[in-house]
mmCIF file of C-alpha atoms and ligand atoms in Angstrom:
data_model
loop_
_atom_site.group_PDB
_atom_site.id
_atom_site.type_symbol
_atom_site.label_atom_id
_atom_site.label_comp_id
_atom_site.label_asym_id
_atom_site.label_seq_id
_atom_site.Cartn_x
_atom_site.Cartn_y
_atom_site.Cartn_z
ATOM 1 C CA MET P 897 0.292 -39.581 -9.673
ATOM 2 C CA THR P 898 -1.198 -36.096 -9.809
ATOM 3 C CA LEU P 899 -1.102 -33.248 -7.329
ATOM 4 C CA PHE P 900 -4.714 -34.071 -6.428
ATOM 5 C CA ASP P 901 -3.630 -37.636 -5.476
ATOM 6 C CA ARG P 902 -0.867 -36.277 -3.252
ATOM 7 C CA ILE P 903 -3.064 -33.731 -1.511
ATOM 8 C CA ALA P 904 -5.843 -36.312 -1.049
ATOM 9 C CA ALA P 905 -3.356 -38.829 0.442
ATOM 10 C CA ARG P 906 -2.062 -36.187 2.848
ATOM 11 C CA ILE P 907 -5.592 -35.283 3.965
ATOM 12 C CA ARG P 908 -6.474 -38.979 4.465
ATOM 13 C CA SER P 909 -3.453 -39.509 6.697
ATOM 14 C CA ASP P 910 -3.194 -36.160 8.560
ATOM 15 C CA GLY P 911 -6.644 -34.570 8.229
ATOM 16 C CA PRO P 912 -7.722 -31.356 6.456
ATOM 17 C CA VAL P 913 -5.046 -28.814 5.493
ATOM 18 C CA SER P 914 -5.098 -25.028 5.844
ATOM 19 C CA VAL P 915 -5.931 -22.922 2.781
ATOM 20 C CA ALA P 916 -2.321 -21.674 2.950
ATOM 21 C CA ASP P 917 -0.885 -25.211 2.776
ATOM 22 C CA TYR P 918 -3.217 -26.015 -0.094
ATOM 23 C CA MET P 919 -2.259 -22.837 -1.982
ATOM 24 C CA SER P 920 1.409 -23.463 -1.370
ATOM 25 C CA ASP P 921 1.223 -27.021 -2.790
ATOM 26 C CA CYS P 922 -0.814 -25.859 -5.789
ATOM 27 C CA LEU P 923 1.546 -23.022 -6.695
ATOM 28 C CA LEU P 924 4.989 -24.159 -5.623
ATOM 29 C CA HIS P 925 5.101 -27.968 -5.383
ATOM 30 C CA PRO P 926 8.523 -28.647 -6.987
ATOM 31 C CA GLU P 927 7.168 -31.296 -9.353
ATOM 32 C CA PHE P 928 3.491 -30.514 -9.924
ATOM 33 C CA GLY P 929 3.106 -26.909 -8.774
ATOM 34 C CA TYR P 930 1.528 -24.356 -11.071
ATOM 35 C CA TYR P 931 4.600 -22.116 -11.348
ATOM 36 C CA ALA P 932 7.008 -25.081 -11.491
ATOM 37 C CA THR P 933 5.333 -26.551 -14.561
ATOM 38 C CA ARG P 934 4.576 -23.623 -16.873
ATOM 39 C CA ASP P 935 4.877 -20.018 -17.980
ATOM 40 C CA PRO P 936 1.393 -18.854 -16.982
ATOM 41 C CA LEU P 937 1.542 -15.357 -18.458
ATOM 42 C CA GLY P 938 0.183 -13.879 -21.651
ATOM 43 C CA GLU P 939 -2.662 -14.538 -24.051
ATOM 44 C CA ALA P 940 -1.853 -18.252 -24.305
ATOM 45 C CA GLY P 941 -1.552 -18.616 -20.528
ATOM 46 C CA ASP P 942 -3.984 -17.984 -17.685
ATOM 47 C CA PHE P 943 -3.517 -14.318 -16.834
ATOM 48 C CA ILE P 944 -1.886 -11.138 -18.079
ATOM 49 C CA THR P 945 -0.051 -8.583 -15.970
ATOM 50 C CA ALA P 946 0.564 -4.846 -16.392
ATOM 51 C CA PRO P 947 4.080 -5.139 -17.877
ATOM 52 C CA GLU P 948 2.750 -7.683 -20.390
ATOM 53 C CA ILE P 949 -0.038 -5.265 -21.375
ATOM 54 C CA SER P 950 2.292 -2.413 -22.254
ATOM 55 C CA GLN P 951 5.924 -1.286 -22.183
ATOM 56 C CA MET P 952 4.690 2.013 -20.685
ATOM 57 C CA PHE P 953 4.278 0.392 -17.269
ATOM 58 C CA GLY P 954 7.923 -0.692 -16.867
ATOM 59 C CA GLU P 955 9.295 2.440 -18.502
ATOM 60 C CA LEU P 956 7.532 4.770 -16.063
ATOM 61 C CA ILE P 957 8.466 2.628 -13.073
ATOM 62 C CA GLY P 958 12.079 2.592 -14.256
ATOM 63 C CA LEU P 959 12.190 6.369 -14.429
ATOM 64 C CA ALA P 960 10.547 6.659 -11.002
ATOM 65 C CA LEU P 961 13.186 4.336 -9.485
ATOM 66 C CA ALA P 962 15.987 6.214 -11.244
ATOM 67 C CA GLN P 963 14.653 9.508 -9.845
ATOM 68 C CA ALA P 964 14.555 7.975 -6.347
ATOM 69 C CA TRP P 965 18.163 6.819 -6.866
ATOM 70 C CA MET P 966 19.202 10.373 -7.881
ATOM 71 C CA ASP P 967 17.274 11.889 -4.951
ATOM 72 C CA GLN P 968 19.259 9.653 -2.606
ATOM 73 C CA GLY P 969 22.636 10.826 -3.902
ATOM 74 C CA ARG P 970 23.211 8.281 -6.709
ATOM 75 C CA PRO P 971 24.791 5.463 -4.661
ATOM 76 C CA ALA P 972 27.690 4.107 -6.740
ATOM 77 C CA ARG P 973 26.611 0.500 -6.221
ATOM 78 C CA PHE P 974 23.081 -0.710 -5.533
ATOM 79 C CA ALA P 975 20.837 -3.736 -5.955
ATOM 80 C CA LEU P 976 18.133 -3.339 -8.569
ATOM 81 C CA ALA P 977 15.818 -6.159 -7.565
ATOM 82 C CA GLU P 978 12.480 -7.646 -8.485
ATOM 83 C CA LEU P 979 10.357 -10.127 -6.575
ATOM 84 C CA GLY P 980 8.693 -12.632 -8.926
ATOM 85 C CA PRO P 981 9.854 -11.160 -12.249
ATOM 86 C CA GLY P 982 7.626 -13.376 -14.444
ATOM 87 C CA ARG P 983 9.038 -13.210 -17.967
ATOM 88 C CA GLY P 984 11.468 -10.399 -17.100
ATOM 89 C CA THR P 985 9.478 -7.938 -19.195
ATOM 90 C CA LEU P 986 9.126 -5.266 -16.519
ATOM 91 C CA LEU P 987 12.853 -5.175 -15.757
ATOM 92 C CA ALA P 988 13.738 -5.152 -19.453
ATOM 93 C CA ASP P 989 11.526 -2.052 -19.843
ATOM 94 C CA VAL P 990 13.022 -0.491 -16.685
ATOM 95 C CA LEU P 991 16.569 -1.014 -17.988
ATOM 96 C CA ARG P 992 15.791 0.280 -21.478
ATOM 97 C CA ALA P 993 14.045 3.410 -20.204
ATOM 98 C CA THR P 994 16.836 4.250 -17.751
ATOM 99 C CA ARG P 995 19.672 3.928 -20.282
ATOM 100 C CA THR P 996 19.694 7.697 -20.613
ATOM 101 C CA VAL P 997 20.129 8.260 -16.856
ATOM 102 C CA PRO P 998 23.891 8.804 -16.414
ATOM 103 C CA GLY P 999 25.503 6.267 -14.085
ATOM 104 C CA PHE P 1000 22.342 4.304 -13.254
ATOM 105 C CA ALA P 1001 23.033 1.164 -15.273
ATOM 106 C CA ALA P 1002 26.706 1.069 -14.250
ATOM 107 C CA ALA P 1003 25.763 1.254 -10.556
ATOM 108 C CA ALA P 1004 22.994 -1.372 -10.736
ATOM 109 C CA GLU P 1005 23.432 -5.039 -9.828
ATOM 110 C CA LEU P 1006 20.454 -7.048 -10.962
ATOM 111 C CA TRP P 1007 18.942 -9.445 -8.404
ATOM 112 C CA LEU P 1008 15.908 -11.599 -9.205
ATOM 113 C CA VAL P 1009 13.921 -13.392 -6.505
ATOM 114 C CA GLU P 1010 12.242 -16.250 -8.352
ATOM 115 C CA ALA P 1011 10.972 -19.677 -7.286
ATOM 116 C CA SER P 1012 10.149 -21.130 -10.701
ATOM 117 C CA GLU P 1013 12.868 -22.765 -12.831
ATOM 118 C CA THR P 1014 10.680 -22.362 -15.906
ATOM 119 C CA LEU P 1015 10.388 -18.619 -15.389
ATOM 120 C CA ARG P 1016 14.076 -18.290 -14.452
ATOM 121 C CA ALA P 1017 14.890 -19.681 -17.918
ATOM 122 C CA LYS P 1018 12.550 -17.152 -19.520
ATOM 123 C CA GLN P 1019 14.088 -14.294 -17.492
ATOM 124 C CA ALA P 1020 17.580 -15.438 -18.526
ATOM 125 C CA GLU P 1021 16.559 -14.970 -22.181
ATOM 126 C CA THR P 1022 14.889 -11.595 -21.691
ATOM 127 C CA LEU P 1023 17.625 -10.138 -19.481
ATOM 128 C CA ALA P 1024 20.724 -11.827 -20.958
ATOM 129 C CA ALA P 1025 22.383 -8.464 -21.655
ATOM 130 C CA TYR P 1026 22.307 -7.440 -17.974
ATOM 131 C CA SER P 1027 23.942 -10.405 -16.129
ATOM 132 C CA PRO P 1028 21.184 -10.993 -13.579
ATOM 133 C CA ARG P 1029 21.624 -13.141 -10.463
ATOM 134 C CA TRP P 1030 18.871 -15.363 -9.135
ATOM 135 C CA ILE P 1031 18.000 -16.032 -5.532
ATOM 136 C CA ALA P 1032 15.153 -18.004 -3.975
ATOM 137 C CA THR P 1033 14.186 -15.628 -1.184
ATOM 138 C CA ALA P 1034 14.472 -11.956 -0.281
ATOM 139 C CA SER P 1035 16.700 -12.895 2.669
ATOM 140 C CA ASP P 1036 19.492 -13.610 0.139
ATOM 141 C CA LEU P 1037 19.472 -10.042 -1.199
ATOM 142 C CA PRO P 1038 22.848 -8.293 -0.728
ATOM 143 C CA ASP P 1039 23.434 -5.662 1.937
ATOM 144 C CA LEU P 1040 23.376 -2.714 -0.469
ATOM 145 C CA PRO P 1041 21.078 0.210 -1.199
ATOM 146 C CA LEU P 1042 18.009 -1.547 -2.574
ATOM 147 C CA PHE P 1043 15.742 -0.305 -5.342
ATOM 148 C CA LEU P 1044 13.059 -2.957 -5.689
ATOM 149 C CA ILE P 1045 9.865 -3.635 -7.542
ATOM 150 C CA ALA P 1046 7.232 -6.308 -6.849
ATOM 151 C CA ASN P 1047 4.310 -6.481 -9.258
ATOM 152 C CA GLU P 1048 1.743 -9.214 -8.603
ATOM 153 C CA PHE P 1049 4.161 -11.053 -6.303
ATOM 154 C CA PHE P 1050 2.475 -10.762 -2.909
ATOM 155 C CA ASP P 1051 -0.891 -11.961 -4.300
ATOM 156 C CA ALA P 1052 0.754 -15.326 -5.070
ATOM 157 C CA LEU P 1053 1.805 -15.908 -1.453
ATOM 158 C CA PRO P 1054 -0.393 -18.346 0.502
ATOM 159 C CA VAL P 1055 -3.099 -16.988 2.810
ATOM 160 C CA ARG P 1056 -4.803 -18.524 5.829
ATOM 161 C CA GLN P 1057 -8.517 -17.831 6.159
ATOM 162 C CA PHE P 1058 -10.503 -17.495 9.396
ATOM 163 C CA VAL P 1059 -14.233 -17.185 10.014
ATOM 164 C CA ARG P 1060 -15.254 -15.224 13.103
ATOM 165 C CA ASP P 1061 -17.173 -17.167 15.753
ATOM 166 C CA GLY P 1062 -17.875 -15.112 18.894
ATOM 167 C CA ASP P 1063 -14.527 -13.954 20.254
ATOM 168 C CA GLY P 1064 -12.696 -16.772 18.489
ATOM 169 C CA TRP P 1065 -12.025 -17.921 14.948
ATOM 170 C CA ARG P 1066 -12.557 -21.078 12.931
ATOM 171 C CA GLU P 1067 -9.862 -21.694 10.333
ATOM 172 C CA ARG P 1068 -11.088 -22.568 6.849
ATOM 173 C CA ARG P 1069 -9.500 -25.779 5.660
ATOM 174 C CA VAL P 1070 -9.467 -28.078 2.660
ATOM 175 C CA GLY P 1071 -10.656 -31.639 3.277
ATOM 176 C CA LEU P 1072 -12.281 -34.469 1.360
ATOM 177 C CA THR P 1073 -16.002 -35.107 0.895
ATOM 178 C CA ASP P 1074 -16.998 -38.182 -1.145
ATOM 179 C CA GLY P 1075 -13.512 -38.314 -2.668
ATOM 180 C CA ARG P 1076 -13.528 -34.661 -3.762
ATOM 181 C CA LEU P 1077 -11.771 -31.663 -2.248
ATOM 182 C CA SER P 1078 -14.087 -29.490 -0.180
ATOM 183 C CA PHE P 1079 -13.877 -26.534 2.177
ATOM 184 C CA GLY P 1080 -14.656 -26.950 5.871
ATOM 185 C CA LEU P 1081 -14.032 -25.173 9.172
ATOM 186 C CA ALA P 1082 -11.790 -26.212 12.054
ATOM 187 C CA GLN P 1083 -12.859 -25.958 15.690
ATOM 188 C CA ARG P 1084 -13.077 -22.492 17.191
ATOM 189 C CA GLN P 1085 -9.812 -21.177 18.634
ATOM 190 C CA ALA P 1086 -8.493 -17.898 19.945
ATOM 191 C CA GLN P 1087 -6.146 -16.264 17.401
ATOM 192 C CA PRO P 1088 -4.057 -13.562 19.080
ATOM 193 C CA VAL P 1089 -2.789 -12.307 15.673
ATOM 194 C CA LEU P 1090 -6.397 -11.438 14.824
ATOM 195 C CA ASN P 1091 -7.214 -9.511 18.011
ATOM 196 C CA HIS P 1092 -7.324 -6.206 16.114
ATOM 197 C CA ARG P 1093 -9.913 -7.709 13.764
ATOM 198 C CA LEU P 1094 -12.372 -8.252 16.625
ATOM 199 C CA GLU P 1095 -12.997 -4.483 16.328
ATOM 200 C CA ASP P 1096 -14.147 -4.406 12.711
ATOM 201 C CA THR P 1097 -15.753 -7.805 12.129
ATOM 202 C CA ARG P 1098 -18.936 -9.599 13.089
ATOM 203 C CA ASP P 1099 -19.863 -13.249 13.532
ATOM 204 C CA GLY P 1100 -19.502 -15.105 10.240
ATOM 205 C CA ASP P 1101 -17.083 -12.595 8.654
ATOM 206 C CA LEU P 1102 -14.026 -14.068 6.945
ATOM 207 C CA VAL P 1103 -10.564 -12.528 7.265
ATOM 208 C CA GLU P 1104 -7.278 -13.512 5.676
ATOM 209 C CA ILE P 1105 -3.668 -13.346 6.801
ATOM 210 C CA CYS P 1106 -0.609 -13.981 4.651
ATOM 211 C CA PRO P 1107 2.086 -15.431 6.969
ATOM 212 C CA PRO P 1108 5.036 -15.236 4.508
ATOM 213 C CA ALA P 1109 4.410 -11.590 3.543
ATOM 214 C CA GLY P 1110 5.645 -9.932 6.762
ATOM 215 C CA PRO P 1111 9.074 -11.610 6.763
ATOM 216 C CA VAL P 1112 9.614 -10.667 3.085
ATOM 217 C CA VAL P 1113 8.717 -7.029 3.848
ATOM 218 C CA GLN P 1114 11.111 -7.059 6.809
ATOM 219 C CA GLU P 1115 14.012 -8.310 4.674
ATOM 220 C CA ILE P 1116 13.417 -5.546 2.119
ATOM 221 C CA THR P 1117 12.723 -2.682 4.476
ATOM 222 C CA ARG P 1118 15.591 -3.481 6.830
ATOM 223 C CA ARG P 1119 17.963 -3.033 3.874
ATOM 224 C CA ILE P 1120 16.223 0.206 2.864
ATOM 225 C CA ALA P 1121 16.426 1.510 6.444
ATOM 226 C CA ASP P 1122 20.125 0.553 6.774
ATOM 227 C CA HIS P 1123 21.493 1.296 3.305
ATOM 228 C CA GLY P 1124 18.899 3.447 1.530
ATOM 229 C CA GLY P 1125 16.776 2.683 -1.487
ATOM 230 C CA SER P 1126 13.134 2.382 -2.289
ATOM 231 C CA ALA P 1127 10.560 -0.344 -2.975
ATOM 232 C CA LEU P 1128 7.390 -0.210 -5.029
ATOM 233 C CA ILE P 1129 4.824 -2.884 -4.183
ATOM 234 C CA ILE P 1130 2.037 -3.116 -6.762
ATOM 235 C CA ASP P 1131 -0.846 -5.529 -6.442
ATOM 236 C CA TYR P 1132 -4.572 -5.916 -6.138
ATOM 237 C CA GLY P 1133 -5.975 -5.478 -2.708
ATOM 238 C CA ASP P 1134 -6.642 -2.771 -0.189
ATOM 239 C CA TRP P 1135 -5.785 -1.362 3.222
ATOM 240 C CA ARG P 1136 -7.062 -4.227 5.434
ATOM 241 C CA SER P 1137 -8.819 -7.121 3.773
ATOM 242 C CA LEU P 1138 -12.264 -8.415 4.587
ATOM 243 C CA GLY P 1139 -13.987 -11.367 2.967
ATOM 244 C CA ASN P 1140 -12.876 -14.327 0.915
ATOM 245 C CA THR P 1141 -10.586 -13.149 -1.886
ATOM 246 C CA LEU P 1142 -9.125 -16.528 -2.853
ATOM 247 C CA GLN P 1143 -9.463 -16.768 -6.591
ATOM 248 C CA ALA P 1144 -8.485 -19.202 -9.319
ATOM 249 C CA LEU P 1145 -7.878 -18.191 -12.939
ATOM 250 C CA ARG P 1146 -7.602 -20.579 -15.839
ATOM 251 C CA SER P 1147 -7.311 -19.373 -19.437
ATOM 252 C CA HIS P 1148 -8.266 -15.848 -18.293
ATOM 253 C CA ALA P 1149 -11.557 -17.057 -16.730
ATOM 254 C CA PRO P 1150 -12.485 -17.602 -13.076
ATOM 255 C CA ALA P 1151 -12.307 -21.247 -12.007
ATOM 256 C CA ASP P 1152 -13.104 -23.328 -8.914
ATOM 257 C CA PRO P 1153 -9.981 -23.119 -6.670
ATOM 258 C CA LEU P 1154 -10.441 -26.774 -5.655
ATOM 259 C CA GLU P 1155 -10.773 -28.071 -9.223
ATOM 260 C CA GLY P 1156 -7.559 -29.480 -10.787
ATOM 261 C CA PRO P 1157 -5.025 -28.402 -8.124
ATOM 262 C CA GLY P 1158 -1.822 -27.110 -9.725
ATOM 263 C CA GLN P 1159 -3.603 -26.374 -13.014
ATOM 264 C CA ALA P 1160 -4.913 -22.894 -12.215
ATOM 265 C CA ASP P 1161 -3.369 -19.685 -10.913
ATOM 266 C CA LEU P 1162 -4.411 -19.140 -7.295
ATOM 267 C CA THR P 1163 -4.200 -15.691 -5.731
ATOM 268 C CA ALA P 1164 -5.607 -13.665 -2.854
ATOM 269 C CA HIS P 1165 -5.880 -9.909 -2.461
ATOM 270 C CA VAL P 1166 -3.002 -8.221 -0.689
ATOM 271 C CA ASP P 1167 -3.654 -6.636 2.701
ATOM 272 C CA PHE P 1168 -1.432 -3.553 2.392
ATOM 273 C CA GLU P 1169 -1.985 -2.571 6.010
ATOM 274 C CA ALA P 1170 -0.272 -5.804 7.056
ATOM 275 C CA LEU P 1171 2.684 -5.026 4.756
ATOM 276 C CA ALA P 1172 3.010 -1.488 6.139
ATOM 277 C CA THR P 1173 2.776 -2.772 9.711
ATOM 278 C CA ALA P 1174 5.609 -5.252 9.112
ATOM 279 C CA ALA P 1175 7.937 -2.615 7.621
ATOM 280 C CA CYS P 1176 11.104 -1.394 9.383
ATOM 281 C CA CYS P 1177 11.170 1.835 7.351
ATOM 282 C CA GLN P 1178 8.812 4.572 6.269
ATOM 283 C CA HIS P 1179 5.954 3.848 3.847
ATOM 284 C CA THR P 1180 4.003 6.044 1.447
ATOM 285 C CA ARG P 1181 0.258 6.414 1.217
ATOM 286 C CA LEU P 1182 -1.487 3.580 -0.565
ATOM 287 C CA THR P 1183 -2.193 4.927 -4.051
ATOM 288 C CA PRO P 1184 -4.408 3.548 -6.825
ATOM 289 C CA GLN P 1185 -2.389 2.345 -9.817
ATOM 290 C CA GLY P 1186 -4.283 4.647 -12.184
ATOM 291 C CA VAL P 1187 -3.446 7.735 -10.110
ATOM 292 C CA PHE P 1188 0.190 6.642 -9.762
ATOM 293 C CA LEU P 1189 0.649 6.110 -13.508
ATOM 294 C CA GLU P 1190 -1.116 9.375 -14.382
ATOM 295 C CA ARG P 1191 1.222 11.247 -12.025
ATOM 296 C CA LEU P 1192 4.190 9.609 -13.735
ATOM 297 C CA GLY P 1193 2.967 10.891 -17.092
ATOM 298 C CA ILE P 1194 1.463 7.822 -18.736
ATOM 299 C CA THR P 1195 -0.842 9.918 -20.913
ATOM 300 C CA ASP P 1196 2.074 11.845 -22.430
ATOM 301 C CA ARG P 1197 3.991 8.617 -22.913
ATOM 302 C CA ALA P 1198 0.975 7.023 -24.651
ATOM 303 C CA ARG P 1199 0.649 10.066 -26.954
ATOM 304 C CA ALA P 1200 4.337 9.916 -27.860
ATOM 305 C CA LEU P 1201 4.150 6.194 -28.581
ATOM 306 C CA ALA P 1202 0.957 6.632 -30.612
ATOM 307 C CA ALA P 1203 2.495 9.451 -32.655
ATOM 308 C CA GLY P 1204 5.318 7.152 -33.698
ATOM 309 C CA ALA P 1205 3.138 4.102 -34.302
ATOM 310 C CA GLY P 1206 1.275 2.984 -37.411
ATOM 311 C CA ASP P 1207 -2.529 3.242 -37.601
ATOM 312 C CA GLY P 1208 -3.028 -0.356 -36.516
ATOM 313 C CA ALA P 1209 -0.895 0.027 -33.388
ATOM 314 C CA GLN P 1210 -2.517 3.262 -32.158
ATOM 315 C CA ASP P 1211 -5.726 1.578 -31.022
ATOM 316 C CA GLY P 1212 -3.650 -0.888 -29.025
ATOM 317 C CA ILE P 1213 -1.829 1.916 -27.201
ATOM 318 C CA VAL P 1214 -5.090 3.674 -26.327
ATOM 319 C CA ALA P 1215 -6.559 0.370 -25.109
ATOM 320 C CA ALA P 1216 -3.468 -0.400 -23.000
ATOM 321 C CA HIS P 1217 -3.546 3.072 -21.432
ATOM 322 C CA ARG P 1218 -7.205 2.560 -20.532
ATOM 323 C CA ARG P 1219 -6.641 -0.916 -19.186
ATOM 324 C CA LEU P 1220 -3.802 0.149 -16.900
ATOM 325 C CA THR P 1221 -5.394 3.338 -15.574
ATOM 326 C CA HIS P 1222 -9.204 3.339 -15.852
ATOM 327 C CA PRO P 1223 -11.045 2.853 -12.545
ATOM 328 C CA ASP P 1224 -13.259 0.177 -14.146
ATOM 329 C CA GLU P 1225 -10.202 -1.787 -15.269
ATOM 330 C CA MET P 1226 -6.916 -2.071 -13.325
ATOM 331 C CA GLY P 1227 -6.733 1.588 -12.266
ATOM 332 C CA ASN P 1228 -8.503 1.277 -8.941
ATOM 333 C CA LEU P 1229 -8.315 -2.404 -8.032
ATOM 334 C CA PHE P 1230 -4.513 -2.302 -8.189
ATOM 335 C CA LYS P 1231 -2.672 -0.206 -5.625
ATOM 336 C CA VAL P 1232 0.886 0.974 -5.100
ATOM 337 C CA LEU P 1233 2.684 1.130 -1.747
ATOM 338 C CA GLY P 1234 6.181 2.585 -1.545
ATOM 339 C CA PHE P 1235 8.859 2.017 1.093
ATOM 340 C CA LEU P 1236 11.629 4.558 1.692
ATOM 341 C CA PRO P 1237 14.177 5.567 4.330
ATOM 342 C CA ALA P 1238 13.260 8.136 6.981
ATOM 343 C CA HIS P 1239 13.659 11.712 5.664
ATOM 344 C CA ALA P 1240 14.070 10.610 2.013
ATOM 345 C CA ALA P 1241 11.940 12.146 -0.733
ATOM 346 C CA ALA P 1242 8.954 9.976 -1.704
ATOM 347 C CA PRO P 1243 9.424 8.173 -5.021
ATOM 348 C CA PRO P 1244 7.745 10.072 -7.894
ATOM 349 C CA GLY P 1245 4.012 9.351 -8.128
ATOM 350 C CA LEU P 1246 3.631 8.662 -4.402
ATOM 351 C CA MET P 1247 3.243 10.730 -1.246
ATOM 352 C CA VAL P 1248 4.179 10.020 2.344
HETATM 353 N N1 SAH S 1104 5.916 -9.671 -11.845
HETATM 354 C C1 SAH S 1104 5.590 -10.420 -13.046
HETATM 355 C C2 SAH S 1104 5.007 -11.820 -12.770
HETATM 356 C C3 SAH S 1104 3.891 -11.954 -11.788
HETATM 357 S S1 SAH S 1104 3.406 -13.655 -11.569
HETATM 358 C C4 SAH S 1104 4.661 -9.604 -13.896
HETATM 359 O O1 SAH S 1104 4.170 -8.584 -13.429
HETATM 360 O O2 SAH S 1104 4.428 -9.982 -15.049
HETATM 361 C C5 SAH S 1104 4.159 -14.077 -10.010
HETATM 362 C C6 SAH S 1104 5.650 -14.265 -10.065
HETATM 363 O O3 SAH S 1104 6.120 -14.568 -8.750
HETATM 364 C C7 SAH S 1104 6.149 -15.404 -10.926
HETATM 365 O O4 SAH S 1104 7.389 -15.052 -11.486
HETATM 366 C C8 SAH S 1104 6.286 -16.546 -9.918
HETATM 367 O O5 SAH S 1104 7.082 -17.608 -10.361
HETATM 368 C C9 SAH S 1104 6.853 -15.805 -8.749
HETATM 369 N N2 SAH S 1104 6.623 -16.407 -7.431
HETATM 370 C C10 SAH S 1104 5.438 -16.810 -6.922
HETATM 371 N N3 SAH S 1104 5.584 -17.239 -5.647
HETATM 372 C C11 SAH S 1104 6.902 -17.094 -5.357
HETATM 373 C C12 SAH S 1104 7.696 -17.351 -4.178
HETATM 374 N N4 SAH S 1104 7.138 -17.834 -3.075
HETATM 375 N N5 SAH S 1104 9.004 -17.058 -4.224
HETATM 376 C C13 SAH S 1104 9.578 -16.548 -5.344
HETATM 377 N N6 SAH S 1104 8.886 -16.291 -6.481
HETATM 378 C C14 SAH S 1104 7.568 -16.566 -6.483
#
């Protein structure tokens, strides 16, 4: 039995499923889901993320979080948390870079929100020296000051898609045509959650919502509002999404999202406006990743690394700097949104 067989059987008995249900099965099915069955990151996998491109990314983020911690009076105990830590690379770089910040490591409790057993095992190897704890959802985070990072986490959460039809919406669904998975549209319905999108869309436009994102943001920002802290959300997307952004990646190349369910990474762009709207605390301006990293000093860090590296490694450092910051690469597509308590200083690299 494959995941395709299961999804097809479900559609035959209950009818077409939403794009969100399809995405959720593909990514998180406990037996066949994409994240349950593999480590998808790196050259040998399907995609590569910023912390896997260069140590500079995690180092600069670590120092930004440590500065935010100092700006908020160095709480003696806090949760240092990551949503979807992948291989644990980002946190390992954060913890190495902040070793020189007096008191930071001693005050930090490491909390990892991770669904995949395979990746939990990888994180346990990478972060063995720091006694991390694993939890399945953000609602299990402790009630402590929270300094949190989420890089390419929200893009993996399932989205529902709706096509505008007059004053109503038709939900895009996955069904079966001649034994193969195919996209179709449900009957037109009113969708009160999309009322604000009647202002900026026309007939035939497609919009996406990510139902699990709001509750995750609320869990994080309630802790930040109550206990202090800061969160950095980094992902591809924009302030309000328009159009179909569902994408499948297999071996670093675009693939058909309906081909081989569970075999490809499925993502959708993050609608940062929806995250900001769900928050119970203050948020920063949405900032392009390239601008954020430049403000944190990535060019100086790249120069320092290059000065200490052999000839062969220097080209790699220049290429990584370009890839993370250049507007034609990740610099503009990826954005950073920060959350912080009322009246706190914005984390370095961001502005309220
Ligand atoms: N942040 C890492 C990995 C990004 S890949 C990096 O930048 O390299 C997405 C990560 O989120 C993986 O660790 C994946 O297993 C995890 N993940 C995806 N959906 C999740 C969910 N619903 N709950 C918890 N973790 C999830």
